[in-house]
Short mmCIF file of C-alpha atoms in Angstrom, two decimals:
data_model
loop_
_atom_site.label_atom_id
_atom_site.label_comp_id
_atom_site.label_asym_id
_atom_site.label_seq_id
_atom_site.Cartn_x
_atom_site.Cartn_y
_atom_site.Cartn_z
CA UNK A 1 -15.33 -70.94 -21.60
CA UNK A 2 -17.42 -68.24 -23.47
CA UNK A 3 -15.32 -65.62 -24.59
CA UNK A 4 -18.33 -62.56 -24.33
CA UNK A 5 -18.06 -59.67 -22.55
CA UNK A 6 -21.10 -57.89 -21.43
CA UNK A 7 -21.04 -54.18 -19.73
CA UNK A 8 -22.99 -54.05 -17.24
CA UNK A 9 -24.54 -50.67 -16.59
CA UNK A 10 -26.14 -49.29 -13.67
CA UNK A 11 -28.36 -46.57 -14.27
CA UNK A 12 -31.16 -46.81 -11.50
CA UNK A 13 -30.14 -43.64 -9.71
CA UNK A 14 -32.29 -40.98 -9.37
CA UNK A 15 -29.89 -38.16 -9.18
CA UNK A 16 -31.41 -36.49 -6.37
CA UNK A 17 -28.67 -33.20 -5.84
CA UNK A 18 -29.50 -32.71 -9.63
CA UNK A 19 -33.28 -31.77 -8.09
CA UNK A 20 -35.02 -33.29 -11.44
CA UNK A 21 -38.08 -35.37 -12.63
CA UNK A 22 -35.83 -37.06 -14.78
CA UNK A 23 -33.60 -39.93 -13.90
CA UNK A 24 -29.82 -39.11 -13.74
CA UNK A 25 -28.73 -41.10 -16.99
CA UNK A 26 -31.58 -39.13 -18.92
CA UNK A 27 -29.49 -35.69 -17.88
CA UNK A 28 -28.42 -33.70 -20.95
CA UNK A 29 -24.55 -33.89 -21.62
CA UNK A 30 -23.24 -32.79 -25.44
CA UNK A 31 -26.81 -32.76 -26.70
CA UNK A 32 -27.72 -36.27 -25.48
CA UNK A 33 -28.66 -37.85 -22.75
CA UNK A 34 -25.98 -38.95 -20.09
CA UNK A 35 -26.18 -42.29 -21.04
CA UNK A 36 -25.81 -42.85 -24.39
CA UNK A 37 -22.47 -41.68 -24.40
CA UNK A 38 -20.94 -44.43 -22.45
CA UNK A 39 -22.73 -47.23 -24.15
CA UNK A 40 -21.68 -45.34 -28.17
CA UNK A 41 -18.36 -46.60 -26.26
CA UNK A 42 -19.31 -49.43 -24.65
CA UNK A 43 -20.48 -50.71 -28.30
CA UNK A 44 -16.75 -50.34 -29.84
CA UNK A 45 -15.05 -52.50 -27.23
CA UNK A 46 -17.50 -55.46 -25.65
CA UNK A 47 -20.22 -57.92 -27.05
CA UNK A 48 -23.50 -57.21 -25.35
CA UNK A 49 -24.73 -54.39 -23.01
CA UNK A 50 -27.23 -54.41 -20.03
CA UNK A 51 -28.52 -51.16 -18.16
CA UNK A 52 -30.02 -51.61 -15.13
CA UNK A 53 -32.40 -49.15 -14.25
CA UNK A 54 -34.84 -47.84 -11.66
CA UNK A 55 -39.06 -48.71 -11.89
CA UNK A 56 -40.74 -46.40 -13.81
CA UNK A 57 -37.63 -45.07 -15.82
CA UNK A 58 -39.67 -45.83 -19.03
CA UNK A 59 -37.70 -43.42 -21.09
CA UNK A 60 -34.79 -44.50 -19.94
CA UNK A 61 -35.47 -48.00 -21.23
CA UNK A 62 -36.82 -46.48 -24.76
CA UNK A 63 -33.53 -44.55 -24.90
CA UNK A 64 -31.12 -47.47 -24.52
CA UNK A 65 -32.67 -49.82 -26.81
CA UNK A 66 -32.35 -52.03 -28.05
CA UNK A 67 -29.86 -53.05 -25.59
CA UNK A 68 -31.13 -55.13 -22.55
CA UNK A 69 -32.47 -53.62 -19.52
CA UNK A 70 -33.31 -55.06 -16.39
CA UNK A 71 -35.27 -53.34 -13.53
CA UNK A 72 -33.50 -53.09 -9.69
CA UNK A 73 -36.71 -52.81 -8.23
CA UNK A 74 -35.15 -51.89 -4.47
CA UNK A 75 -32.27 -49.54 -4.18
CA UNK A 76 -30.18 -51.72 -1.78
CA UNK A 77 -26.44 -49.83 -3.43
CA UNK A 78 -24.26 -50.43 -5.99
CA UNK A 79 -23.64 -54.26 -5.02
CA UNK A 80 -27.38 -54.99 -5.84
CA UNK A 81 -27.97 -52.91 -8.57
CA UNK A 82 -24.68 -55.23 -10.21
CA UNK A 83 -26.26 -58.74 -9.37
CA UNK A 84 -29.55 -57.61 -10.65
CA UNK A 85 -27.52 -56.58 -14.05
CA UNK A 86 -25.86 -60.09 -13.47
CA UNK A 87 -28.88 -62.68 -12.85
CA UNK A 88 -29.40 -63.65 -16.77
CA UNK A 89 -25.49 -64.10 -17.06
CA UNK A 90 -24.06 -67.59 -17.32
CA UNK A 91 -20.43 -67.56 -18.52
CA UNK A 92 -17.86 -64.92 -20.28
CA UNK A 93 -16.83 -61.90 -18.04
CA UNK A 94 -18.63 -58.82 -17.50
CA UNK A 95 -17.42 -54.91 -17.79
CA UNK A 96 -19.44 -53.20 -14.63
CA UNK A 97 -19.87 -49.31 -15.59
CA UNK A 98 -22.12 -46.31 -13.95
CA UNK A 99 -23.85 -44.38 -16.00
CA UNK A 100 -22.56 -41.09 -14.48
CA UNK A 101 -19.37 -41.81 -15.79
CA UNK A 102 -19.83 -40.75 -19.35
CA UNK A 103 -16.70 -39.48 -20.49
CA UNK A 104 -14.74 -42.99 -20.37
CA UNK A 105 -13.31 -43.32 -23.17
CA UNK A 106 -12.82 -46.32 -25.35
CA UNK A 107 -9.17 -46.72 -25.07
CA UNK A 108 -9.61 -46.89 -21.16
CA UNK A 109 -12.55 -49.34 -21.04
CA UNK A 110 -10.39 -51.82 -22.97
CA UNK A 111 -6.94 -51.03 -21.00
CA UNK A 112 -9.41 -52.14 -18.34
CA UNK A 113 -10.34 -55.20 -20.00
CA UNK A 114 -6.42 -56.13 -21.11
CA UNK A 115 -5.43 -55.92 -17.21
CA UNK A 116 -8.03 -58.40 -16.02
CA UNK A 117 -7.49 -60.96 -18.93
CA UNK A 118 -3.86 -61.17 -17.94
CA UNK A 119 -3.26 -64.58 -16.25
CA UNK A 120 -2.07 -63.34 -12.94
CA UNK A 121 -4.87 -61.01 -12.94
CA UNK A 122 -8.75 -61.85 -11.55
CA UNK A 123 -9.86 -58.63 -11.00
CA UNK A 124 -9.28 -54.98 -12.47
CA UNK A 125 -10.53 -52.18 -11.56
CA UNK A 126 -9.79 -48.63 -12.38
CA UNK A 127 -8.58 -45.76 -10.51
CA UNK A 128 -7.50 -41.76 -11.17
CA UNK A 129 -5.96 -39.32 -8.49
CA UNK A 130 -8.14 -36.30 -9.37
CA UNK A 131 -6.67 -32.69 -8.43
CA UNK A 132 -9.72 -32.84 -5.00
CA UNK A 133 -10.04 -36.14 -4.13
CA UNK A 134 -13.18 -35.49 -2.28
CA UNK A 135 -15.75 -38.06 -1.34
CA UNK A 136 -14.16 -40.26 -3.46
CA UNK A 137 -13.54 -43.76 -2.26
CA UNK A 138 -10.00 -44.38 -1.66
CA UNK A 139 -8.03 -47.42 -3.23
CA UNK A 140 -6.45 -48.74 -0.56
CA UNK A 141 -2.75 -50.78 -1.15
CA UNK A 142 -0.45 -53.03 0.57
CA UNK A 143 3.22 -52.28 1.14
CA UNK A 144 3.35 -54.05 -1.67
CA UNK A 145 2.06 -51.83 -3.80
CA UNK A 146 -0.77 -54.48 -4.36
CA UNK A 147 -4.28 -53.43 -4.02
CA UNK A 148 -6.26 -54.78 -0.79
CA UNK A 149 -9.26 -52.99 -1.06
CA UNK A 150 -11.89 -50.18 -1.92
CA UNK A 151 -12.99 -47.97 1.35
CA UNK A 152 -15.97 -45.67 0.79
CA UNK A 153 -15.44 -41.97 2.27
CA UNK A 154 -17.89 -41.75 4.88
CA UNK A 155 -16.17 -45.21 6.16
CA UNK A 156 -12.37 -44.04 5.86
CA UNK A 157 -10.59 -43.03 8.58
CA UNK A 158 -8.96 -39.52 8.12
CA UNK A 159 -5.31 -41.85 7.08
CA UNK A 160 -7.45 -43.28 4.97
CA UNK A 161 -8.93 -40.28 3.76
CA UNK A 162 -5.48 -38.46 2.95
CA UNK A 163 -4.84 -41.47 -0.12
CA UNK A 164 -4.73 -39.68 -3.57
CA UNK A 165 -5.89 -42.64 -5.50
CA UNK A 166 -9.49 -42.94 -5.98
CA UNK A 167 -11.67 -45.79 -6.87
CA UNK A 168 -13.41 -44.22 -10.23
CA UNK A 169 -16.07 -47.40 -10.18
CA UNK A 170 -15.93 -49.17 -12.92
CA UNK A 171 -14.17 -52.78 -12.60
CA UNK A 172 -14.11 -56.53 -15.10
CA UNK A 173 -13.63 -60.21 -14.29
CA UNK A 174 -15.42 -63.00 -15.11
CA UNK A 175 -18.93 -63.84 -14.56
CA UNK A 176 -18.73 -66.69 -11.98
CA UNK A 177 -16.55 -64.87 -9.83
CA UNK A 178 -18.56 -61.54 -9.59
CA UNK A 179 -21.63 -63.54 -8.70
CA UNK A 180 -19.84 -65.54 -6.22
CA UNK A 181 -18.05 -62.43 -4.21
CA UNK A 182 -21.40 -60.34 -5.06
CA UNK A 183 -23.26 -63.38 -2.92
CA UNK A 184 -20.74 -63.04 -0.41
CA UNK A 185 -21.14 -58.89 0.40
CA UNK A 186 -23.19 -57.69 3.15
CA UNK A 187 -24.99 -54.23 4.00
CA UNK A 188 -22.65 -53.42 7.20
CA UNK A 189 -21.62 -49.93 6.80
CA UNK A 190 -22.63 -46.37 6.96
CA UNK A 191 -25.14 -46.31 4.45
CA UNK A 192 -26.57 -49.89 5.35
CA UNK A 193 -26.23 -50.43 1.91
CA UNK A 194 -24.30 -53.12 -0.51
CA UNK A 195 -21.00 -51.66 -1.80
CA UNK A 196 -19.85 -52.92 -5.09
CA UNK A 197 -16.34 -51.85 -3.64
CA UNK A 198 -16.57 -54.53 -0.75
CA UNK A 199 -15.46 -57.32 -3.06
CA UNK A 200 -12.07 -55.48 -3.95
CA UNK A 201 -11.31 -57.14 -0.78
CA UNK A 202 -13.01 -60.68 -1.34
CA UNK A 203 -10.74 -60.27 -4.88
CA UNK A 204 -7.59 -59.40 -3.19
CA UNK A 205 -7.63 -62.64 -1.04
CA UNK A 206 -6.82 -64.16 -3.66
CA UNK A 207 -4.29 -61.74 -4.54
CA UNK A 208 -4.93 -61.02 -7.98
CA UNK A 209 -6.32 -57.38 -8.07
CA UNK A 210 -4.71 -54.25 -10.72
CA UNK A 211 -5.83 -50.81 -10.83
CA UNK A 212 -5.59 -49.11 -13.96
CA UNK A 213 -5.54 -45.84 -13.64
CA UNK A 214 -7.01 -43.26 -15.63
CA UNK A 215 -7.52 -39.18 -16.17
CA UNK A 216 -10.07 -37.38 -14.17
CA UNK A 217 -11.34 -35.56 -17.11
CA UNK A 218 -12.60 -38.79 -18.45
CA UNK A 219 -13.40 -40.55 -15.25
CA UNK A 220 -15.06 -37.62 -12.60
CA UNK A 221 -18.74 -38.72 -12.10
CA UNK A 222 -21.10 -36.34 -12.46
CA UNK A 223 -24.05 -35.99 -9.15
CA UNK A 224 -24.74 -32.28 -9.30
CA UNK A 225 -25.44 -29.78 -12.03
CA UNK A 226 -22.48 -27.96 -11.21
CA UNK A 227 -20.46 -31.33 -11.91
CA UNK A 228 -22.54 -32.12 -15.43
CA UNK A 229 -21.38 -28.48 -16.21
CA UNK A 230 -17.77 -29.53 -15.49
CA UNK A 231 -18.62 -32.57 -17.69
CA UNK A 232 -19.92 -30.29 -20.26
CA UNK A 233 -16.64 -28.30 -20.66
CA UNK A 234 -14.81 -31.13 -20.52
CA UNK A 235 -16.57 -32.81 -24.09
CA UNK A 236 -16.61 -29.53 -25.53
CA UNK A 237 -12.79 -29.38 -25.26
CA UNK A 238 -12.42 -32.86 -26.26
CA UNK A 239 -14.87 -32.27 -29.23
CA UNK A 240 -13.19 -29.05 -29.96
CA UNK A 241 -8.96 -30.47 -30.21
CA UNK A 242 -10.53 -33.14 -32.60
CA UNK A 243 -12.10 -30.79 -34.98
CA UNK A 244 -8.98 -28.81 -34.70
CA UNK A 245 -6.67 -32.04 -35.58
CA UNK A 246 -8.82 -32.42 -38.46
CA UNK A 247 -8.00 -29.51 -39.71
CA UNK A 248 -11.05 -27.50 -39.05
CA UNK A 249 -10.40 -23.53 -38.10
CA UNK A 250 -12.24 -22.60 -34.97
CA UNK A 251 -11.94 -18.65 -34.50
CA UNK A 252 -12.37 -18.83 -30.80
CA UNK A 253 -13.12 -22.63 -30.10
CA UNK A 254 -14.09 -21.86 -26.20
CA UNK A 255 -17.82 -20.20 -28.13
CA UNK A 256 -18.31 -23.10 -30.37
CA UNK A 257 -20.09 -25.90 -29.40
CA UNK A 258 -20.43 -29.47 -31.03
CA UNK A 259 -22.31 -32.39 -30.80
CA UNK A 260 -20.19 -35.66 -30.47
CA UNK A 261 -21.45 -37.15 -34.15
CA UNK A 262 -20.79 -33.87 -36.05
CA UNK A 263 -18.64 -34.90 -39.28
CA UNK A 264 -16.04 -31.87 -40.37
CA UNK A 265 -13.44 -31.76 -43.11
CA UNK A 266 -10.58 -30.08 -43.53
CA UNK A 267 -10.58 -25.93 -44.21
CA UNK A 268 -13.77 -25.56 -42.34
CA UNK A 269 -14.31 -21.73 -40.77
CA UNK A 270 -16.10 -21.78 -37.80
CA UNK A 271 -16.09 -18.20 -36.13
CA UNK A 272 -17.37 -17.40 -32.75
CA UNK A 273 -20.86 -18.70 -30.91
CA UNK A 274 -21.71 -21.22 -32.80
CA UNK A 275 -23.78 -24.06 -31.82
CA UNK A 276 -23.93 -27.43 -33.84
CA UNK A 277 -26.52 -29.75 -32.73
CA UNK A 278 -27.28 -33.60 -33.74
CA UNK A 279 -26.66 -34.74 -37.77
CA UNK A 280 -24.68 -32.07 -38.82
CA UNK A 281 -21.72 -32.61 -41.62
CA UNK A 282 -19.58 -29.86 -42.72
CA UNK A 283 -17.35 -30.59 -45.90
CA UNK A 284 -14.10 -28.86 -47.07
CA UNK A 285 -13.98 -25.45 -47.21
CA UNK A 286 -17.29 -24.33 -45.70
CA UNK A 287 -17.38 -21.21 -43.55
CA UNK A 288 -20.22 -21.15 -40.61
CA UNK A 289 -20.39 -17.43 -39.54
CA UNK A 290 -20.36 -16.39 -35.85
CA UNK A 291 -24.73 -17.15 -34.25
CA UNK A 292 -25.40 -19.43 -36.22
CA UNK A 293 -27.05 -22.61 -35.22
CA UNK A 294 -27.36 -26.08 -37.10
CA UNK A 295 -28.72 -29.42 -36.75
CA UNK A 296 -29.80 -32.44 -38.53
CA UNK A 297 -28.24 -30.46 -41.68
CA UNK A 298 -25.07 -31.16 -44.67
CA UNK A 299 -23.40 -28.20 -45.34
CA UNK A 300 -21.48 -28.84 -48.82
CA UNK A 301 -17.93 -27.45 -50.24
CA UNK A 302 -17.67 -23.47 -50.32
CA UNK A 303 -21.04 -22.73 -48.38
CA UNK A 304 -20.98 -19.63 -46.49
CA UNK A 305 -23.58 -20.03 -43.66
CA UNK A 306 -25.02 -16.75 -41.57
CA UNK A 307 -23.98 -14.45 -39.48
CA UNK A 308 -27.40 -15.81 -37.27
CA UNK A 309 -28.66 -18.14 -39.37
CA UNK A 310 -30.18 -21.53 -38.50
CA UNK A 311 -30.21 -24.68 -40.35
CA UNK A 312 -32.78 -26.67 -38.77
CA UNK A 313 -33.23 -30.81 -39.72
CA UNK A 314 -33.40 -32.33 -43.07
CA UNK A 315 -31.66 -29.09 -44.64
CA UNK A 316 -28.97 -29.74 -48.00
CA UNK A 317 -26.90 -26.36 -48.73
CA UNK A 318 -25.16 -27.75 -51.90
CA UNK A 319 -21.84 -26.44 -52.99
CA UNK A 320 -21.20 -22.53 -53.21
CA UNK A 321 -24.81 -21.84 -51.93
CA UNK A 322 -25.34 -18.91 -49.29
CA UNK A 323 -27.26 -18.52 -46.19
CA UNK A 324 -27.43 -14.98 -45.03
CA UNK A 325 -28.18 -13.08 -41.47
CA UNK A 326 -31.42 -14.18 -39.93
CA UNK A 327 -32.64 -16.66 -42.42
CA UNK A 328 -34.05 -20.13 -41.52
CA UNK A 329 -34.16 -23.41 -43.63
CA UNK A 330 -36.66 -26.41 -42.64
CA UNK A 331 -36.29 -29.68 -44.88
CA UNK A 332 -34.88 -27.48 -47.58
CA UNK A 333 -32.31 -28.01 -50.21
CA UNK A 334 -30.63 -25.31 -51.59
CA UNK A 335 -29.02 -25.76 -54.62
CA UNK A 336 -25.54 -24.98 -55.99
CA UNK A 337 -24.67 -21.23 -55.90
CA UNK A 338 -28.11 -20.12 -55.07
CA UNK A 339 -28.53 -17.93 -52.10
CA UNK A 340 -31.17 -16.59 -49.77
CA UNK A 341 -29.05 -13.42 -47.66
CA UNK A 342 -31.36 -11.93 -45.39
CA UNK A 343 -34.35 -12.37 -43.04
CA UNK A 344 -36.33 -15.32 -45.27
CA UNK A 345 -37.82 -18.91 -43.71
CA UNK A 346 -37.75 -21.71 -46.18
CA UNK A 347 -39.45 -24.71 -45.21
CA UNK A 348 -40.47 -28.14 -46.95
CA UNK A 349 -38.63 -26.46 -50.05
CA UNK A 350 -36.45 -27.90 -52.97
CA UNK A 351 -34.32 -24.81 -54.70
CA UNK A 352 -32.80 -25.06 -58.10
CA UNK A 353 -29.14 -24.26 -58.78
CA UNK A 354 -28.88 -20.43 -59.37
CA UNK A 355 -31.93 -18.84 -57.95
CA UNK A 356 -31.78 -16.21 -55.95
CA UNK A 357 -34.19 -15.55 -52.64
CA UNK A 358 -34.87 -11.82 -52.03
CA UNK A 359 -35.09 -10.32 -48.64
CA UNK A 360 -37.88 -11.00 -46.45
CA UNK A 361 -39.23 -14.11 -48.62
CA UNK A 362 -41.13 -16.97 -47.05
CA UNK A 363 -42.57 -20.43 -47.73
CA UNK A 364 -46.16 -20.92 -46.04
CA UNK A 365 -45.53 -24.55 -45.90
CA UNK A 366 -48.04 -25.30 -43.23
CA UNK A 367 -51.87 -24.83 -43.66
CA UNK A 368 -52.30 -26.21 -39.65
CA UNK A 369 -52.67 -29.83 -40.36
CA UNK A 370 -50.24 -30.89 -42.98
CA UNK A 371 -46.87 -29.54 -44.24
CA UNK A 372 -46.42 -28.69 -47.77
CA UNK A 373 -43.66 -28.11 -50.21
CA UNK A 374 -42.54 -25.63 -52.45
CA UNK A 375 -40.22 -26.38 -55.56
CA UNK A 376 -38.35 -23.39 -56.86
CA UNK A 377 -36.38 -24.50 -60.20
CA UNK A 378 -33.23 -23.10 -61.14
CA UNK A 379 -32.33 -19.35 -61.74
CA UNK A 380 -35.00 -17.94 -60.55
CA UNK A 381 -35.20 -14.87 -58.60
CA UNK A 382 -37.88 -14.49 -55.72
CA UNK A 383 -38.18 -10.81 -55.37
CA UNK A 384 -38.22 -9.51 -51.65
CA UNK A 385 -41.02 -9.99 -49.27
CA UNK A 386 -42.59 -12.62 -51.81
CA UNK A 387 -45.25 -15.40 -49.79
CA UNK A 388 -44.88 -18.31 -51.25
CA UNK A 389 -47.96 -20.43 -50.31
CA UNK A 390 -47.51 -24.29 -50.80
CA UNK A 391 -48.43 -26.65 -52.51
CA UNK A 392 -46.48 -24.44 -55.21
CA UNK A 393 -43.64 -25.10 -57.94
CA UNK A 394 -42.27 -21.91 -60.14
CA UNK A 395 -40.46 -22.92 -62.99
CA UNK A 396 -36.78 -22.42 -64.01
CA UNK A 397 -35.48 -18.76 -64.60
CA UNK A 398 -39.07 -17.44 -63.16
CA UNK A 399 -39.27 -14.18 -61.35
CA UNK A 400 -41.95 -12.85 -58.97
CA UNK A 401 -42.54 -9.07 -58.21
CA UNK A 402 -41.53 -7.99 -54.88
CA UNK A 403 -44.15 -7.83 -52.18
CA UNK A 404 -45.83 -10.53 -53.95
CA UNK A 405 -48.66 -13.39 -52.03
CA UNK A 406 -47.95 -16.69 -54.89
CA UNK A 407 -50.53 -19.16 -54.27
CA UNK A 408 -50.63 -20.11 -58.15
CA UNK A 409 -47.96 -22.39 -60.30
CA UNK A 410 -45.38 -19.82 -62.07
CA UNK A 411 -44.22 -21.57 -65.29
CA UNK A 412 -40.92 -21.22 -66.29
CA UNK A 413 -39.63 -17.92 -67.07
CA UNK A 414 -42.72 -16.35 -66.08
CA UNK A 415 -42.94 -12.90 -63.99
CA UNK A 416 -45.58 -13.47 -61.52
CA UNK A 417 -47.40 -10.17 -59.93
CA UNK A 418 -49.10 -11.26 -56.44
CA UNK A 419 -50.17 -8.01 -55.37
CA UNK A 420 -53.10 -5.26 -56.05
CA UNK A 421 -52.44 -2.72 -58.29
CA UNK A 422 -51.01 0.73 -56.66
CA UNK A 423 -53.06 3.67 -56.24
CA UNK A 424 -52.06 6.87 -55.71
CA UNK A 425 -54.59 9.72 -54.27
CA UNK A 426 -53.55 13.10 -55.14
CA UNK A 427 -53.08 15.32 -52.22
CA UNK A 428 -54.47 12.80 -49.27
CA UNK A 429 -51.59 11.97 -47.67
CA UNK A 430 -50.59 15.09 -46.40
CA UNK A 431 -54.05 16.09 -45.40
CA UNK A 432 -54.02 12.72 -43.81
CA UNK A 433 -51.14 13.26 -41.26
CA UNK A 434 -52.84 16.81 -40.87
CA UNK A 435 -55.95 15.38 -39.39
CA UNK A 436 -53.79 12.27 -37.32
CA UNK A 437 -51.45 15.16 -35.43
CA UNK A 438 -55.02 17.60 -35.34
CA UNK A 439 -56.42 14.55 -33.58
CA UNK A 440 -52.98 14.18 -31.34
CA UNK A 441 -53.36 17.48 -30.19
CA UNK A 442 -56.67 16.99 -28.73
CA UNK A 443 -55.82 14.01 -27.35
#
């Protein structure tokens, strides 16, 4: 007997309360879409994965790959949509998940797993006794305590609607004997449709059934925009106590918000409204100043980043660097110690150790077709309000004149002037503004 285990993932719905174009998995939860973070854990516990989608979820079957997906071309329930996922299955056992269940962890999935590969054990499923059990369906047990079988809410009776534990979907046996009790289901029920939970019971006959049961923060499903909210603050939390444990500083952790791959050492600084994105590493001893916002981006040992900055993809702020209020880095490496403090956009740009970015400074990396970069060596200093049109490299310990338009090479420890000489006319200004307010007056 094979030893695989495949999750099966059903991920046709369309996720019609959450009134969108988009298909439910494709909803946005922690930066991603719904999906991808139950198959990240999916990968760390079984073999293979297949998502079952719905026609003409393209990018829903771009997202998942390369993983398997097979289409569940009618919408005939849960039961279906799982023998669809099933058909190119021959032997091993088989995980079945839901999509809208994204918070399962890993250390649940394979509790689930241990429970049905225990010899007295055919089927497992798992179950959670949330604070509102809702429209839920209930897990229904024997006076034995043994489990007898699934009933959907809009088929329980109100006794059977008054049980606090809930089925939370997802279930594991072994390939043959899904396909047999999923051949054995039939439609004949409220919705006219066929229930996954229907062969609970076919299980149970042969009295081998355990629920393992499980937190609601980790195993609510999510059908509404107000629930994917719920969701939200639920990974945020999570995200948030492991930055903590890893000895990250979080001023006021309910305003900061992570992404699930964001790598953080210890004696990090985070202070309030903060939002990391995608790709983002923070090493030892960094401090991210409150509204700021990164992504795609390493921020190196000793880096002090905003107030309001933004570190957009591709960005390298090497040790002891600075990134002040209102300044935005594109593709840029900055190097050790340098710093660029206030109101400046560097894009496409490599920075030398040491150099020094004066207020109001720009790289005009873009000419409306093609991106270009600028290479600043090291200690230079970029006097304020300098343009900096690329292609362009200025050599080590260069300077250029404030208010200066570079669209010329600078060698190194050059002073570049970019700007028209000044001119001052004796007298003119004030009769100027004389002849602006005369004008005023008259209106």
């Amino acid at each position: 007997m094979s030893s695989m285990t495949t999750a099966i993932i059903l991920a046709a719905g369309i996720g019609t309360r959450m009134k969108s174009r988009y298909p439910k998995a494709m909803q946005r939860l922690g930066n991603r879409p719904m999906i991808w973070h139950l198959i990240e854990t999916a990968r760390q516990v079984v073999d293979r994965i297949v998502v079952v989608i719905g026609p003409g979820m393209d990018d829903l079957a771009r997202q998942v790959s390369p993983h398997t997906t097979v289409i569940q071309h009618e919408r005939l329930g849960t039961g279906h949509a799982a023998k669809t996922g099933m058909d190119g299955l021959e032997e091993g056992r088989a995980v079945i998940l839901y999509a809208d269940n994204p918070l399962l962890t890993a250390d649940t999935m394979q509790r689930l797993l241990d429970a049905q590969g225990e010899q007295e054990n055919v089927l497992s499923l798992l179950g959670m006794r949330p604070a509102v059990p809702g429209h839920y369906g209930r897990i229904v047990t024997g006076p034995d305590g043994q489990v007898e079988r699934i009933v959907e809410f809009k088929d329980a009776s109100d006794a059977e609607r008054r049980i606090t534990l809930c089925n939370a979907g997802m279930m594991c046996a072994e390939v043959a004997q899904l396909k047999d009790w999923l051949s054995r289901i039939t439609p004949e029920n409220a919705q006219n449709e066929y229930y996954l939970t229907d062969i609970v019971a076919l299980a149970a006959q042969q009295g081998r059934v355990s629920c393992v049961e499980g937190t609601e923060d980790e195993l609510a499903g999510i059908n509404s925009r107000a629930e994917l909210a719920e969701a939200e603050a639920r990974l945020q939390q999570r995200l948030r106590q492991k930055a903590l444990q890893q000895g990250a500083t979080l001023i006021d952790p309910s305003s900061v918000f992570f992404d699930p791959d964001t790598i953080i050492s210890a004696d990090v600084v985070i202070e309030p409204n903060v939002f990391i994105g995608p790709g983002v590493t923070l090493e030892e001893g960094c401090v991210i100043r409150a509204f700021s916002h990164l992504e795609g981006c390493v921020v190196k040992q000793g880096v002090v980043i905003g107030p309001y900055a933004r570190l957009r993809p591709g960005t390298v702020c090497h040790e002891g660097s600075h990134v002040g209020n209102f300044v935005e880095l594109k593709n840029t490496t900055l190097g050790a110690g340098s710093k660029a403090n206030h109101l400046s956009y560097l894009g496409d740009s490599q920075i030398g150790a040491g150099s020094n970015i004066g207020a109001g400074s720009i790289t005009c990396n873009y000419d409306g077709v093609f991106k270009h970069g600028t290479v600043i060596g090291e200690g230079c200093f970029i006097g304020s309000n300098t343009i900096m049109v690329a292609p362009i490299q200025i050599g080590d310990e260069a300077m250029t004149a404030a208010g200066s338009v570079i669209t010329q090479d600078v060698p190194a420890e050059a002073l570049a002037f970019g700007r028209t000489r000044q001119d001052n006319k004796a007298g003119k200004g004030k009769a100027l503004q004389q002849a602006l307010r005369k004008k005023k007056e008259q209106g």
